[in-house]
CSV table of C-alpha atoms in Angstrom, one decimal:
chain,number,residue,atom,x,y,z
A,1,UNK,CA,127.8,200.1,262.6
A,2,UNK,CA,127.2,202.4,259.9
A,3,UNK,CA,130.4,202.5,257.1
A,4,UNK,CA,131.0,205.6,254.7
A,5,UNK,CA,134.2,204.1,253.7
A,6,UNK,CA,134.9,204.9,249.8
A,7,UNK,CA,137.0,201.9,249.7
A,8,UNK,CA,134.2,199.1,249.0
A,9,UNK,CA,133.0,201.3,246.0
A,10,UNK,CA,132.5,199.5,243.0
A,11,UNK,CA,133.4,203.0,240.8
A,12,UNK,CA,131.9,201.1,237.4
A,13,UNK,CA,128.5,200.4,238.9
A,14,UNK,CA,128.4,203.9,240.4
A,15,UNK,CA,128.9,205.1,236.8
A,16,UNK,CA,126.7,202.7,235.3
A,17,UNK,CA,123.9,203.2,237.3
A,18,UNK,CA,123.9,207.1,237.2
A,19,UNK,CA,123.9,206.4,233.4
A,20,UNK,CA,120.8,203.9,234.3
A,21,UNK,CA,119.3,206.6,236.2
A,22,UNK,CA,119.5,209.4,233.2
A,23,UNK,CA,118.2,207.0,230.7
A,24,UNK,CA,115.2,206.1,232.7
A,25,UNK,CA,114.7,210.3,233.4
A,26,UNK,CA,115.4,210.3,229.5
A,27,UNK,CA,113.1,207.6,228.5
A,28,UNK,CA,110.4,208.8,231.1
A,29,UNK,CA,110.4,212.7,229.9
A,30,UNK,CA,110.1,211.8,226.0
A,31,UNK,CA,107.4,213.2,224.5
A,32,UNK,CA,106.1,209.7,223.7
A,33,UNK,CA,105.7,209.1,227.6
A,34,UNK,CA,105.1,212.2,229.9
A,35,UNK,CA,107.3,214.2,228.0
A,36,UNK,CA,104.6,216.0,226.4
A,37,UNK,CA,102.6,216.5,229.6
A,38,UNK,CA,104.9,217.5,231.5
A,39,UNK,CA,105.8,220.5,229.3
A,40,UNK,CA,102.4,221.7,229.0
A,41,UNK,CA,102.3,221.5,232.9
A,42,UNK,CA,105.1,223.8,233.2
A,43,UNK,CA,103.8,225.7,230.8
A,44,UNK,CA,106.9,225.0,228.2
A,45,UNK,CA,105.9,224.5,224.2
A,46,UNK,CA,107.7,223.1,221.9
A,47,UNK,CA,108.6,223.7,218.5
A,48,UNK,CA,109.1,219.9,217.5
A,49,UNK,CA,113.0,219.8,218.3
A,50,UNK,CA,114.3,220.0,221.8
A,51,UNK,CA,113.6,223.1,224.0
A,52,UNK,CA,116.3,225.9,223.9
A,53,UNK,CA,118.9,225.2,226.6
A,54,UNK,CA,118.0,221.2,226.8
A,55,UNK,CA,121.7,220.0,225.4
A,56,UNK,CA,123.3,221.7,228.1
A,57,UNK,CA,120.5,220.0,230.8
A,58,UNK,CA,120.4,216.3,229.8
A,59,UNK,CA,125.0,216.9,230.4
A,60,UNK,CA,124.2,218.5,233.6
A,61,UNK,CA,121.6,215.5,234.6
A,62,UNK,CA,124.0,212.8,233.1
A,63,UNK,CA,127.0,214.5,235.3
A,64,UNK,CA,123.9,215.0,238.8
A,65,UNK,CA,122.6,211.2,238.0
A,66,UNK,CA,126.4,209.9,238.6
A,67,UNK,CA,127.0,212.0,241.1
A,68,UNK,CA,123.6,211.0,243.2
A,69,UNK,CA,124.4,207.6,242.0
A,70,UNK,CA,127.6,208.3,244.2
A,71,UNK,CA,125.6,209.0,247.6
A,72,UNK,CA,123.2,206.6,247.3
A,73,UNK,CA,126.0,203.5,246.9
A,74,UNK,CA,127.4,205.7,250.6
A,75,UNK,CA,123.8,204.3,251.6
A,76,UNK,CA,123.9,201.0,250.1
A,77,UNK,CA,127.5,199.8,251.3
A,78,UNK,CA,127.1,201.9,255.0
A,79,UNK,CA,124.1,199.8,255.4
A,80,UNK,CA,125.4,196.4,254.1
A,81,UNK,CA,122.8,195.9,251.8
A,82,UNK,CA,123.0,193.4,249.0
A,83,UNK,CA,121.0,192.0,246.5
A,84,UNK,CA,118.1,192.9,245.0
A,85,UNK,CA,115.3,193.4,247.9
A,86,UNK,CA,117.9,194.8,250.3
A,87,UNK,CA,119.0,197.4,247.4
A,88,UNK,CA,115.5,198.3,246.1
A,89,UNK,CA,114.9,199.2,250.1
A,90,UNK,CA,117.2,201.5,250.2
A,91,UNK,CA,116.3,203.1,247.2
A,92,UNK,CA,112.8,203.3,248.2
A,93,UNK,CA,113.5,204.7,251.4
A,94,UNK,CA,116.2,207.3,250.0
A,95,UNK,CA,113.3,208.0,248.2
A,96,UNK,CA,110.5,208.1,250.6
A,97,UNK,CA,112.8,210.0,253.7
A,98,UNK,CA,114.4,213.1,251.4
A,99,UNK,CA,113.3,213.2,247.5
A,100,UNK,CA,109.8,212.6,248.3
A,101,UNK,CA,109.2,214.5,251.2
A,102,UNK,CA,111.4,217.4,249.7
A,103,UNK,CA,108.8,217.4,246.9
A,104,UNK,CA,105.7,217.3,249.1
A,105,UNK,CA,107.3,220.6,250.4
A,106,UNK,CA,107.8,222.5,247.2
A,107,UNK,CA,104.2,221.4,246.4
A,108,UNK,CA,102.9,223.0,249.4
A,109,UNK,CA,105.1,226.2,248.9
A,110,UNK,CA,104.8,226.4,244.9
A,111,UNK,CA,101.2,225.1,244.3
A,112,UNK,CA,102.4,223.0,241.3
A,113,UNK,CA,100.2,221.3,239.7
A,114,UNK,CA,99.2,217.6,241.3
A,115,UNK,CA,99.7,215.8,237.7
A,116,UNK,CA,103.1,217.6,237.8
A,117,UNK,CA,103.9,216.5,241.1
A,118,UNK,CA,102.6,212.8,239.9
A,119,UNK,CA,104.9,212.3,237.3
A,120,UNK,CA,108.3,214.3,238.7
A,121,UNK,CA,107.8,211.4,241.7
A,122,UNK,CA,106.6,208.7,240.0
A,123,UNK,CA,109.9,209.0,238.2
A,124,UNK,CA,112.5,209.6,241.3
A,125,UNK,CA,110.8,206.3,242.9
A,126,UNK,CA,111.6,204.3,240.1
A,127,UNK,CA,115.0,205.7,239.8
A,128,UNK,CA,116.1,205.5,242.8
A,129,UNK,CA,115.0,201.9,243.5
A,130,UNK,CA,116.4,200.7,240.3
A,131,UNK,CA,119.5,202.7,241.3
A,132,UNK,CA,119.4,200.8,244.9
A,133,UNK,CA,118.9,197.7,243.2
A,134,UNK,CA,122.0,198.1,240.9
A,135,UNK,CA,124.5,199.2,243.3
A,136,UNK,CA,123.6,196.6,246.1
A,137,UNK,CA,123.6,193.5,243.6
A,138,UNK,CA,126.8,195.0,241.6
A,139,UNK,CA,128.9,195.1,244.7
C-alpha cells in the first residue's frame, strides 16, 4: 500500500538533496558546461557577469529544488524504496512519467530548439535520479 505519511521524512536529507539538486542545475548551466549554449539557444547574451534578474532565480531555484526535493522523498518513502537502485528508480521514473514527458509537450507546442530540449533534460534526468538516490539511501 502506498504511504504519503510525512512522519518517515528525514527533513535534513530533504534539504540536502534540494541543495544537491541546485548545485548540479548550478554546475550544469555554467558557462564552462552548457551554460554558454544554452543562452545563445534562448537567445540570451551576456555581458560577462550574470544576466539581469539571475540573483533573484538561482533563490527561487534553491527554494523549488527543496521543495521538489519534498515530493519526490512522498515518492520514495510511499513506495518503500531504499538504497541506491531502488532510489535512482524512482528518480528515473519521476523523471520519465511527468518532467520528461511535460517537456516533450512544450517542445511540440513551442518548437524549441532540439539542443535546447537536449540539455534542459539531460539535466532533470540526472537530478532527479541523484535526488532519488539520496533520499532512498539517507532514510
Amino acid at each position: 500500500m502506498v504511504d504519503f505519511s510525512f512522519s518517515g521524512i528525514n527533513w535534513i536529507a530533504v534539504i540536502v538533496t534540494g541543495i544537491v539538486a541546485w548545485v548540479i542545475g548550478a554546475v550544469w548551466y555554467s558557462p564552462p558546461v552548457f551554460g554558454k549554449r544554452w543562452m545563445a539557444l534562448l537567445g540570451m547574451k551576456s555581458e560577462g557577469g550574470m544576466p539581469e534578474g539571475a540573483a533573484k532565480a538561482l533563490a527561487g531555484g534553491l527554494v523549488l529544488a527543496i521543495f521538489t526535493s519534498f515530493i519526490l522523498v512522498l515518492f520514495v518513502n510511499g513506495l518503500s524504496a531504499t538504497g541506491l537502485v531502488e532510489g535512482a528508480e524512482v528518480g528515473f521514473l519521476v523523471w520519465l512519467g511527468f518532467v520528461l514527458t511535460h517537456g516533450v509537450t512544450n517542445v511540440m507546442f513551442e518548437r524549441r530548439p532540439p539542443a535546447l530540449f537536449g540539455i534542459t533534460q539531460a539535466e532533470l534526468l540526472i537530478t532527479y535520479t541523484v535526488m532519488g538516490i539520496i533520499l532512498a539511501v539517507w532514510r
